[in-house]
XYZ file of C-alpha atoms in Angstrom:
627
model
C 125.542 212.562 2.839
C 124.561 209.574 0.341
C 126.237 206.765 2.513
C 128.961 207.069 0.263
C 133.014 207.288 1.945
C 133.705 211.306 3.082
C 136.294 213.179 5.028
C 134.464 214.569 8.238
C 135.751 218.038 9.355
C 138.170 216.047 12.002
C 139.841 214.257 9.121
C 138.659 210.858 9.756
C 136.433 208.497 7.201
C 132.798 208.545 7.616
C 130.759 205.644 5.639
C 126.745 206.152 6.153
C 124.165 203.641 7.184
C 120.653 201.856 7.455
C 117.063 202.807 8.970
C 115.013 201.161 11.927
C 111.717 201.588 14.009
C 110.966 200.684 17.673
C 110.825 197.271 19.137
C 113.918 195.136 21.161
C 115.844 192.172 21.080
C 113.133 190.053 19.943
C 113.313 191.907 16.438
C 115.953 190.666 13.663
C 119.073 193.141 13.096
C 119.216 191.406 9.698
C 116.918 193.889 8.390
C 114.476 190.892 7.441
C 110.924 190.946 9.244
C 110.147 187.526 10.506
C 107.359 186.078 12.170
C 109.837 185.407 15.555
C 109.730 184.896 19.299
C 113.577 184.350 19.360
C 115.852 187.148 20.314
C 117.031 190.098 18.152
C 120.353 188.725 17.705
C 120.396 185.762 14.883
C 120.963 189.412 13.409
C 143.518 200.863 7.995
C 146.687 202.376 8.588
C 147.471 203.604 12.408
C 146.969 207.151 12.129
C 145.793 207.046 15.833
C 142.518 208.501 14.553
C 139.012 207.112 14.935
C 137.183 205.840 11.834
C 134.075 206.778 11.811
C 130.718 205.148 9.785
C 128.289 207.684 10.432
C 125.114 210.241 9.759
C 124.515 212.209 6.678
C 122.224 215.263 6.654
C 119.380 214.738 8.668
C 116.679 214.791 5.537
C 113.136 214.388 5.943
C 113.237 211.022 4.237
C 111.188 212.396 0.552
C 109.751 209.149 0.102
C 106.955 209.520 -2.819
C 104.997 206.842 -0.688
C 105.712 203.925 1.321
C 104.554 201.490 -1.096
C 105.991 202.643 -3.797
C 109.174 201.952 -1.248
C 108.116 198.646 -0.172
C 107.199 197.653 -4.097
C 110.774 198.757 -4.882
C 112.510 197.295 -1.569
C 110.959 193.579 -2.500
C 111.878 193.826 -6.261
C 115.257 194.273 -5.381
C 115.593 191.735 -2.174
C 114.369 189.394 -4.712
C 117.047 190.220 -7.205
C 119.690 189.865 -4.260
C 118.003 186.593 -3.062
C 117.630 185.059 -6.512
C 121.471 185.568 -7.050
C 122.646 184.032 -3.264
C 119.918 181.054 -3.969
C 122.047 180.775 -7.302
C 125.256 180.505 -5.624
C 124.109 177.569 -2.766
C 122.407 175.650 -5.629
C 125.662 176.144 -7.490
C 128.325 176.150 -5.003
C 131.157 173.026 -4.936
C 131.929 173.423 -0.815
C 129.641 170.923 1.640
C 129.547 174.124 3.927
C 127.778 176.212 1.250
C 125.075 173.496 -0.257
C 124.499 172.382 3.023
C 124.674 175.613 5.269
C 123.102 177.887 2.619
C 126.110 180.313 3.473
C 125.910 182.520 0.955
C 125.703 186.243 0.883
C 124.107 188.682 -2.257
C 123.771 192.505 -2.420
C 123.195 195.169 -4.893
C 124.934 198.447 -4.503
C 125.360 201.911 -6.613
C 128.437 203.449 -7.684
C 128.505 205.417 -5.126
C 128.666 202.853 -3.063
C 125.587 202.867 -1.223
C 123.896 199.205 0.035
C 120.865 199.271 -1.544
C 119.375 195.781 -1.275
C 120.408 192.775 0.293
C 119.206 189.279 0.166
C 117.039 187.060 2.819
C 119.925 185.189 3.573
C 122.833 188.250 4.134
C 123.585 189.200 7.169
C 125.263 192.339 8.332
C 128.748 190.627 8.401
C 128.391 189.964 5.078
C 126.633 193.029 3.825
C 128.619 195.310 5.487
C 131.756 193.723 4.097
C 130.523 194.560 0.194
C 129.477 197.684 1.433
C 132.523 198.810 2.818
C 135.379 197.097 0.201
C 133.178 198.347 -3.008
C 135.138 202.084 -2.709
C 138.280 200.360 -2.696
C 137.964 198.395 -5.520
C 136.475 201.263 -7.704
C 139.933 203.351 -6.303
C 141.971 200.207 -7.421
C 140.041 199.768 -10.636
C 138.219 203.127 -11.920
C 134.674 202.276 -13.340
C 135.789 204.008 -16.235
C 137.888 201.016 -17.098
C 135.330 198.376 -16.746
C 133.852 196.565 -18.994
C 130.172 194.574 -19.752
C 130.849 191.289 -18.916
C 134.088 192.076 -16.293
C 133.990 190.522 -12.865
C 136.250 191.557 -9.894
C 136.911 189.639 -6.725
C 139.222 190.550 -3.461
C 139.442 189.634 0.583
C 141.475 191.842 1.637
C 140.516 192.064 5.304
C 142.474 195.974 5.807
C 139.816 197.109 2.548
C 136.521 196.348 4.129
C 136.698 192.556 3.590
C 136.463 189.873 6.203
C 139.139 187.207 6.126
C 141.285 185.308 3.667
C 138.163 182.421 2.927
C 135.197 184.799 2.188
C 135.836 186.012 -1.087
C 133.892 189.224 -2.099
C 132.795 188.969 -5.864
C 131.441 191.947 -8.073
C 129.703 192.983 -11.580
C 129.397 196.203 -12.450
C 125.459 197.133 -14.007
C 126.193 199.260 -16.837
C 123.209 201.866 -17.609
C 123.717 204.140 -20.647
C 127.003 203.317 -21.130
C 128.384 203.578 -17.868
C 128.809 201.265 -14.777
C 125.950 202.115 -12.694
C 125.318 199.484 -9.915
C 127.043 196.436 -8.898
C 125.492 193.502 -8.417
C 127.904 191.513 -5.468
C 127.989 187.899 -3.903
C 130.592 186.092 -1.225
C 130.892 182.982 0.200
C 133.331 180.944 2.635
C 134.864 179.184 -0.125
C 136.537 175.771 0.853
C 139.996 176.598 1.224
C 143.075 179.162 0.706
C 145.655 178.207 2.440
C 147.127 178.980 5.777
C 148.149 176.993 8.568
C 144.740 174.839 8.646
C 142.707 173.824 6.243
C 139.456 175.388 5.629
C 140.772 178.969 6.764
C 140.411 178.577 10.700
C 144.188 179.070 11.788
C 143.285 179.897 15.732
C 146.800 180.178 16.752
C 148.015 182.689 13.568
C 150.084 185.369 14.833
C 149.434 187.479 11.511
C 147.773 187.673 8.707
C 150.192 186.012 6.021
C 149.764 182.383 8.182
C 145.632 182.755 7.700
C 146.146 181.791 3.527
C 146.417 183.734 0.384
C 145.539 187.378 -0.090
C 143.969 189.009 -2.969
C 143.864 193.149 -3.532
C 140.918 194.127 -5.982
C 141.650 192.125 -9.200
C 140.017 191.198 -12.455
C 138.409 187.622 -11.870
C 136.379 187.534 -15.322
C 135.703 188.728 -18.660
C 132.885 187.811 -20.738
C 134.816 185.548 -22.181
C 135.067 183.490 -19.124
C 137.507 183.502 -15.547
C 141.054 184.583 -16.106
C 143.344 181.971 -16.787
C 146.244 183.618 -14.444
C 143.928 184.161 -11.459
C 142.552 180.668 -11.515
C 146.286 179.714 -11.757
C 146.838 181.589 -8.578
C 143.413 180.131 -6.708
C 144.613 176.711 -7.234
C 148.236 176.991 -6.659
C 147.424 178.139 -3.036
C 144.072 175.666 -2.394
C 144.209 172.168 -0.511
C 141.081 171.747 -2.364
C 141.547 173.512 -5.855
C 138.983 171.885 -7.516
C 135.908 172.828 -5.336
C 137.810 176.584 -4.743
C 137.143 177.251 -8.618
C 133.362 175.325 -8.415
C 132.808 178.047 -5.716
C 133.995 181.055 -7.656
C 132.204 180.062 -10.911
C 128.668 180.059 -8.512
C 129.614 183.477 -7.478
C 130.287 184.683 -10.925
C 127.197 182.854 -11.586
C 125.284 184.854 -8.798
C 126.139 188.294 -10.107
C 124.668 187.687 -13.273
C 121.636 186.735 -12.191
C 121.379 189.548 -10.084
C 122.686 191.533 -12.900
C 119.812 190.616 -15.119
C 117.301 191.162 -12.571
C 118.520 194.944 -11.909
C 118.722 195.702 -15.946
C 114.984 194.795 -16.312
C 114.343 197.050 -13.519
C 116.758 199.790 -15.372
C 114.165 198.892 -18.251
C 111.042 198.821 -16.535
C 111.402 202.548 -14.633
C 113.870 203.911 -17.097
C 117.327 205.174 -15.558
C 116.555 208.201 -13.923
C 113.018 207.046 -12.633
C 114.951 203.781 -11.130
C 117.713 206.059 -9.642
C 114.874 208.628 -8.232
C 113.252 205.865 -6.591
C 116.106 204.321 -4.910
C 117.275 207.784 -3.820
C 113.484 207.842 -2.557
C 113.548 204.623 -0.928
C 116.906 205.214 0.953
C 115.573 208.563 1.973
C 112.589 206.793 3.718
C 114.604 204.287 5.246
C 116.906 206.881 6.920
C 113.941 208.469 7.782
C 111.842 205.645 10.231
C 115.634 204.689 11.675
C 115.665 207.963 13.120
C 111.911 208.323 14.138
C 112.417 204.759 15.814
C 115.659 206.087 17.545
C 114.072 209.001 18.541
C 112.039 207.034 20.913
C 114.423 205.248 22.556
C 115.515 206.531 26.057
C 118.175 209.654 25.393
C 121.520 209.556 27.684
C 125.092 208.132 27.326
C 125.243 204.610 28.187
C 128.463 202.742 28.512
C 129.907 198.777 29.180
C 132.141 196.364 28.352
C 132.580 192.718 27.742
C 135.623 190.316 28.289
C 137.675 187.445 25.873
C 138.208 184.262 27.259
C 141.981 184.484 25.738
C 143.476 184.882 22.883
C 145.002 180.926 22.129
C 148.602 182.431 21.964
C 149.079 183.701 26.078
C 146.039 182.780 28.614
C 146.940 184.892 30.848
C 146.533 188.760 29.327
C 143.201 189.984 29.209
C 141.246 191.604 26.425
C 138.269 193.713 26.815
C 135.888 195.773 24.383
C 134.549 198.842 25.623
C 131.682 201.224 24.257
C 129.417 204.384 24.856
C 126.280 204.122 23.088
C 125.057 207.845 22.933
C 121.217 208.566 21.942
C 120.430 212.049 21.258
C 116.743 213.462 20.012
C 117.185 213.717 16.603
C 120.536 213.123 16.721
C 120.787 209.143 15.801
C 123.002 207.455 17.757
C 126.602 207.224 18.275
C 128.927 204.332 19.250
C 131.807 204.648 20.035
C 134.565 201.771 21.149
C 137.419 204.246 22.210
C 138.677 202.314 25.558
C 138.764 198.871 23.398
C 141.908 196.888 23.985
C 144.508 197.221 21.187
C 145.218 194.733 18.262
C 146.884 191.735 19.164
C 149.250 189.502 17.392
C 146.739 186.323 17.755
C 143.700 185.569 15.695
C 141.452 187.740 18.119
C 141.367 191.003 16.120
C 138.399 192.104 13.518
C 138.725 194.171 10.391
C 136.538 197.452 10.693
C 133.463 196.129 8.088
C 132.635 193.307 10.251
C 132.645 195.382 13.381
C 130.816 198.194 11.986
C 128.334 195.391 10.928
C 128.209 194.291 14.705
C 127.676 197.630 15.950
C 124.630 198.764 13.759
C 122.979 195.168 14.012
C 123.383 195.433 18.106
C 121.337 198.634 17.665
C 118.611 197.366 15.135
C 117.896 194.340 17.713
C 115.604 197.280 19.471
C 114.409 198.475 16.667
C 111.272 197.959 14.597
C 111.941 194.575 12.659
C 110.415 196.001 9.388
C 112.949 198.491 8.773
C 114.934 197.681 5.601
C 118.829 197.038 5.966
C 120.075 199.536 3.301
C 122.581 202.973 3.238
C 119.294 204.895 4.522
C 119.477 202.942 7.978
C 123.444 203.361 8.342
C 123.001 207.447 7.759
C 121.782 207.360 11.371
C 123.982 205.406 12.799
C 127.428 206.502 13.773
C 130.199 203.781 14.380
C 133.331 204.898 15.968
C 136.287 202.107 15.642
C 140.076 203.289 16.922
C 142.415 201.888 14.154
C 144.492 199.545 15.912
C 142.309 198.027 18.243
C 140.752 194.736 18.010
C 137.558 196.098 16.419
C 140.104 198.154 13.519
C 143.136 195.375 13.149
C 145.820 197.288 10.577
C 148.418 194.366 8.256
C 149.954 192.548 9.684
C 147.673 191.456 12.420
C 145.500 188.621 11.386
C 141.027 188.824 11.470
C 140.504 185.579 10.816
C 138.914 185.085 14.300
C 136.668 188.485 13.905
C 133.437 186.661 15.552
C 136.020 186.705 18.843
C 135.883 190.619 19.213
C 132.356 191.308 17.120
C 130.583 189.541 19.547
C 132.445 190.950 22.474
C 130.912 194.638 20.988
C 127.717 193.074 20.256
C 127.105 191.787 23.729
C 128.484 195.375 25.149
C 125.604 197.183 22.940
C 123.052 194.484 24.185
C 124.122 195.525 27.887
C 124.400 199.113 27.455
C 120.833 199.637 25.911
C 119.673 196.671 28.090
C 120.871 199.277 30.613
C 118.652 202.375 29.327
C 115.473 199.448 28.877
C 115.402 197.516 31.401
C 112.098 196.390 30.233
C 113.361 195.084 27.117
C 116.641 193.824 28.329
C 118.411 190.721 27.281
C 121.278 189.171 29.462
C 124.081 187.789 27.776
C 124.692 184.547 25.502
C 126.566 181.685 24.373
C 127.779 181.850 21.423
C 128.864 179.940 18.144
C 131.827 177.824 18.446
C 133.317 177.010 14.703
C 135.899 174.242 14.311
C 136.819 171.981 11.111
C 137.587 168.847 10.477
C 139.985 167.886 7.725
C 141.612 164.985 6.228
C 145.152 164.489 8.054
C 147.352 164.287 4.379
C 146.068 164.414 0.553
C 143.698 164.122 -1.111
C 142.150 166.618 1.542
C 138.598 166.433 2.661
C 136.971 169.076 4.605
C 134.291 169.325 7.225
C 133.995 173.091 8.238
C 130.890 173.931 10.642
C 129.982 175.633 14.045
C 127.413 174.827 16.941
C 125.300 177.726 19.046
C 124.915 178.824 22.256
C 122.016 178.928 23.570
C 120.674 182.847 24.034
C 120.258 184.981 27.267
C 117.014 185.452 28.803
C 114.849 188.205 27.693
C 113.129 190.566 30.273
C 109.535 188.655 30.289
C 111.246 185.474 27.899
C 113.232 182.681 28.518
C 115.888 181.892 26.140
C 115.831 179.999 23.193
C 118.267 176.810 23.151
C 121.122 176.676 21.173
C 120.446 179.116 18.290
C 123.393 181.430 19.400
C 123.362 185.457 19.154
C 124.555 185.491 14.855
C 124.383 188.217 13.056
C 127.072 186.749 10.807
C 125.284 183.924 9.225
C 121.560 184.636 8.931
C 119.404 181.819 7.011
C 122.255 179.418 6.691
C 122.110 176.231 9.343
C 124.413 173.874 10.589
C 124.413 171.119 8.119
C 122.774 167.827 7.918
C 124.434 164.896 9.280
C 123.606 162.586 6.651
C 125.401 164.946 3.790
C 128.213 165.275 6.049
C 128.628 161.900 6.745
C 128.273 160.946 3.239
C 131.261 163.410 2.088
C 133.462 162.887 5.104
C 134.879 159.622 6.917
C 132.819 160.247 10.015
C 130.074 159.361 11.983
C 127.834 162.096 13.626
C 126.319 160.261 16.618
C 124.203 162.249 18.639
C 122.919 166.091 18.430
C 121.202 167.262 21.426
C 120.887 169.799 24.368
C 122.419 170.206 27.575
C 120.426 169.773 30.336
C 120.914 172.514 33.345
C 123.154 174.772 30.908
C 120.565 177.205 30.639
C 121.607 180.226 33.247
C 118.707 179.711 36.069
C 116.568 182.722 36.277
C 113.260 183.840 36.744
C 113.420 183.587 33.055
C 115.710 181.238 32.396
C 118.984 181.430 29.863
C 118.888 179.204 26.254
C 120.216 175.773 26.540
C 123.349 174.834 24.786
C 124.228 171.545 22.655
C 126.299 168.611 22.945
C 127.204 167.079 19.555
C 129.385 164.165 19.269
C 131.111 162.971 16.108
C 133.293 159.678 15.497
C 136.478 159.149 13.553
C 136.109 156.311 11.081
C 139.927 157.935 9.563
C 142.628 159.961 10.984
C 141.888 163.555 10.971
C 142.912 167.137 11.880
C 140.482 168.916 14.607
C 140.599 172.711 14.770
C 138.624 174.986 17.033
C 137.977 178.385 17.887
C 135.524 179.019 20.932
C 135.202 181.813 23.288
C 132.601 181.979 25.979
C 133.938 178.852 27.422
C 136.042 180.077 30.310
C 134.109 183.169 31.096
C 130.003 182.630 31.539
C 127.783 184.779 30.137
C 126.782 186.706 32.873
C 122.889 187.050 34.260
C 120.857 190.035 34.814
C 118.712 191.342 37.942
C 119.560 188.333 40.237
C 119.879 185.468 37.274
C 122.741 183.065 37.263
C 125.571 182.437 34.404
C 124.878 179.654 31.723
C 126.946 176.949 31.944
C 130.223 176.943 29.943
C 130.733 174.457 27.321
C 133.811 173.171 25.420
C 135.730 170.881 23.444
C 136.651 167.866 24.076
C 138.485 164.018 22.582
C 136.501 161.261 23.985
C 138.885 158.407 23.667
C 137.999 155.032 23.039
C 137.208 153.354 26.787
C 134.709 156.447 26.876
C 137.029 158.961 29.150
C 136.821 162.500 27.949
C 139.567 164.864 27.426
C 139.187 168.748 27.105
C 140.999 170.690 24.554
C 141.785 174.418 24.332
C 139.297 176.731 23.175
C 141.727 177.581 20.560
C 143.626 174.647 19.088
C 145.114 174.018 15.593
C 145.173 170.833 13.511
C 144.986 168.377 16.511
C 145.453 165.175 15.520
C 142.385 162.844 16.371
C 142.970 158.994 15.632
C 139.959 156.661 13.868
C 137.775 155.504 17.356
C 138.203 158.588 18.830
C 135.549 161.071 18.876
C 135.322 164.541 18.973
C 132.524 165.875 21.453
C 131.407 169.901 20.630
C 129.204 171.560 24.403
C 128.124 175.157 23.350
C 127.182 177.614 26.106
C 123.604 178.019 27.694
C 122.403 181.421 27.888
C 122.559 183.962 31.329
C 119.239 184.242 33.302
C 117.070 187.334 34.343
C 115.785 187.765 37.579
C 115.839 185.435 40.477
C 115.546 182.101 40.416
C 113.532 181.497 43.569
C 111.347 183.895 42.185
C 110.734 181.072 38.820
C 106.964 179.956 39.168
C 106.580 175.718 40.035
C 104.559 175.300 36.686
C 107.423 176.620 34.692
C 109.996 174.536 37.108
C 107.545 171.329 36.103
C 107.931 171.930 32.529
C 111.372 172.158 32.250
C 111.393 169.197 33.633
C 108.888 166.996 31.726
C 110.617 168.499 28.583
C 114.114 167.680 29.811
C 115.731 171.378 30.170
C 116.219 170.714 34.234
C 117.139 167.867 35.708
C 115.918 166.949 39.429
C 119.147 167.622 40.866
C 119.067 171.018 38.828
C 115.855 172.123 39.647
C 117.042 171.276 43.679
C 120.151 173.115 43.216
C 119.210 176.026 41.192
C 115.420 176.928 42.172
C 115.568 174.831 45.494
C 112.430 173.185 44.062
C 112.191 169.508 44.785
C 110.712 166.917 43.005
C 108.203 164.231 44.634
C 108.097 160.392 44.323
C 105.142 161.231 42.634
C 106.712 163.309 40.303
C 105.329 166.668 41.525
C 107.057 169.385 42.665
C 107.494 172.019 45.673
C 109.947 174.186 46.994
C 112.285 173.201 49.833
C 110.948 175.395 52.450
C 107.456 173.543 52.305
């Protein structure tokens, strides 16, 4: 199989996938080799059956030569980058300029992922992957036109939520529509019951903003008057909405032009040989590098804090990661709870795109993210469960359950490695900030948690497990404060939030920003009622949460899932991510790694007494209670 969508001989959909070699969390899942010593992580209808995203033939990869692969690989990366660079530079929305949250791929017509850009991320990816066949079955490619543009986010057809709209041009070679060049972005706003396309508390899909099925956006005569009409009739912020779409327009061209010059430099059938090549190879180290990894069925699970509508019913993902020899890997989530009518449930592209970056976290780093990889990887998803919502049940809080699975896959495999294991994280915590009546204003942005230890690593502070935003950052406070009547006082980490280990969990962050106007506060956070748990003896990071500090300095915590709560000018708004678990004990922590904490500021005295029973001197050194 090509990657491209196929009826397996139970009936159910099979998609294919990308390629990998061995490492462990310590390696990106992004598919993006970095020079790193942070953690892997960065990155329909109820028929009752399982979806499945899964292997092709197993082929011996027919790669001409890996450098003809890599030369290929980096040409079109670069034409991917070149167009998401194109859309941040272009882009209307603080969250995009500043946050570089912008997403590029080129595909074929068969659907196959064939490049992505430095800053895409499987969420992302995995979204244009996935919604490209339903467009084409919308809109035939024999109906398209040079010049034509299509955009939809409809979460049920492989997109993500109402906000991230997924853009495409088709590449026309010889006449007919060959490739398609594809960008997204968060764009500002679309409605729904809080600006900025949070809604924590939406009970289904139609109170998360406006919906769009696969529709024409452009011609090459410029946007469509009607769908513009139709953008800004349902925007709080209209004018930046349209300032987005135009840079993603803007992004597929670029791409566009990049691909054609390739069509032009190895003529159509040597450029379609060599991708076929390329793929091929990829599909081909993914399954050497799974090969080596320990064979056996290996199974967990991972809790929700809650779902913001009823605190008290729990929600649990659930998966079997199976490795056979030369038989890829299968994952599958049967046992998952079901769909929910609360903003807790994901659509099936942004699990899948969990799933397969979980597994490429112990994997070799250099291994491309394209259709070759995803061949070997099998993704099982039962519609109607939180990792397969079905309409009416809303995805716009999809990180909830993603990183649920993600941290399941992390424990399974840590599980069958325990040499390469990684204990479980904080993780981001999004919220927005947005003017209280018109003209709107809005502040949309996210902290991290700090990451579990790894087996022979502490944890980095407060650079969360996210696979779902890659490059981008959490913005500046000087171009937020400049846009937005508020002040951002103090960034910085938390002290003792770190799970104590013998390697010791990430740190998380405390930021604190004040009111200068009214505003609306909305949040969605998980992770902050339930710790990440340790491994091999380590402790739980501390929880985090959000809070109102009122003016005489007394704090006041909020749910982890609130919607538009009204903060008055004075107040402040205080944001505590969640540190990391540890690994091993942490008696077992050596004193010069105790004294550094503390000289750096990650332990406090009283921590470093009540965690490591290590106590500090007058003199500043340090020893351990029994001597």
């Amino acid at each position: 199989m090509n990657g491209t969508p196929a009826t397996g001989t139970d009936g159910t959909a099979s998609h294919g996938a990308g390629e990998a070699a061995p490492h462990g969390p310590g390696s990106h899942g992004d598919g993006n080799a970095r020079e790193t010593d942070r953690p892997g992580p960065r990155g329909d209808g109820g028929s009752g059956e399982t979806d499945r995203y899964g292997p092709g033939p197993h082929g011996d990869g027919g790669a001409r030569d890996a450098l003809t692969a890599e030369v290929l690989r980096n040409a079109l990366v670069v034409a991917a980058e070149e167009a998401s660079i194109v859309v941040v530079r272009s882009a209307y929305s603080t969250f995009i300029v500043e946050g570089s949250d912008a997403s590029a791929a080129i595909l074929d017509a068969g659907g196959r992922l064939v490049a992505q850009s430095m800053a895409t991320t499987l969420m992302n990816s995995m979204a244009l992957k996935v919604a490209l066949p339903e467009l084409l079955a919308d809109i035939p490619a024999a109906t398209m036109r040079p010049g034509d543009v299509f955009v939809l986010n409809d979460a049920y057809r492989g997109g993500v939520h109402t906000n991230d709209l997924l853009v495409y041009r088709p590449v026309f070679v010889e006449g007919v529509p060959a490739y398609f060049t594809a960008t997204m972005i968060h764009v500002s706003d679309l409605g729904g019951l809080s600006a900025g396309g949070m809604a924590p508390l939406a009970t289904d899909i139609f109170l998360e903003g406006l919906q769009l099925p696969p529709v024409r956006l452009a011609t090459e005569r410029g946007v469509e008057a009607t769908v513009e009409a139709i953008l800004r009739a349902n925007s709080r912020t209209p004018d930046k909405v349209m300032g987005d779409v135009r840079a993603l327009i803007a992004g597929t061209a670029v791409a566009a032009a990049r691909v054609e010059a390739l069509v032009a430099e190895y003529g159509p059938a040597g450029l379609a040989g060599r991708i076929d090549d390329y793929l091929d190879y990829t599909e081909t180290r993914t399954r050497t590098a799974l090969a080596a990894l320990p064979a056996g069925r290996y199974e967990a699970s991972y809790p929700i804090d809650d779902d913001g509508i009823d605190p008290g019913t729990p929600h649990t993902v659930r998966v079997a990661v199976v490795l056979e020899p030369g038989a890829g890997v299968v994952l599958d989530f049967d046992g998952t709870g079901p769909q929910v009518p609360a903003a807790i449930n994901s659509s099936s592209s942004q699990s899948l795109a969990a799933a397969v970056f979980a597994v490429r976290c112990f994997l070799d780093p250099s291994i491309a993210m394209n259709d070759g990889c995803l061949r070997a990887i099998e993704v099982r998803l039962p519609p109607g469960s939180l990792l397969n919502a079905c309409s009416p049940y809303p995805c716009g809080g999809r990180f909830v359950p993603v990183y649920a699975a993600m941290e399941a896959i992390f424990q399974a495999l840590s599980d069958a490695m325990p040499d390469r294991a990684i204990a479980a994280s904080g993780i981001l915590q999004p919220f927005s900030i947005a003017a209280v009546r018109a003209p709107y204003w809005i502040h949309l942005s996210y902290d991290f948690g700090g990451v579990g230890a790894r087996q022979g690593k502490d944890g980095p502070d407060s650079t969360g497990v996210h696979f779902g935003i890659g490059r981008n950052s959490v913005p500046q406070a000087e171009p937020v404060e400049t846009r937005c009547p508020l002040i951002v006082e103090s960034v910085e980490t938390v002290p003792d939030s770190g799970g104590p280990g013998r390697h010791r969990g990430g740190l998380g962050s405390r930021t604190v920003i004040r009111f200068l106007a009214d505003a609306h506060v909305t949040t969605r956070g998980d992770r902050l009622r339930n710790a990440p748990p340790g491994r091999s003896g380590g402790l739980p990071g501390r929880v985090g949460g959000f809070y109102r500090r009122h003016p005489d300095g007394s704090l006041e915590r909020l749910g982890s899932k609130v919607n538009n709560a009204l903060f008055v000018a004075g107040e402040a708004f205080v944001i505590e991510t969640t540190g990391g678990g540890g690994i091993g004990s942490p008696y077992d922590r050596p004193l010069d790694e105790i004294e550094a904490d503390l000289r750096t500021g990650r332990v406090t005295a009283r921590g470093a007494l009540t965690d490591y029973g290590v106590a500090v001197r007058a003199d500043g050194t340090v020893m351990r209670e029994e001597e």
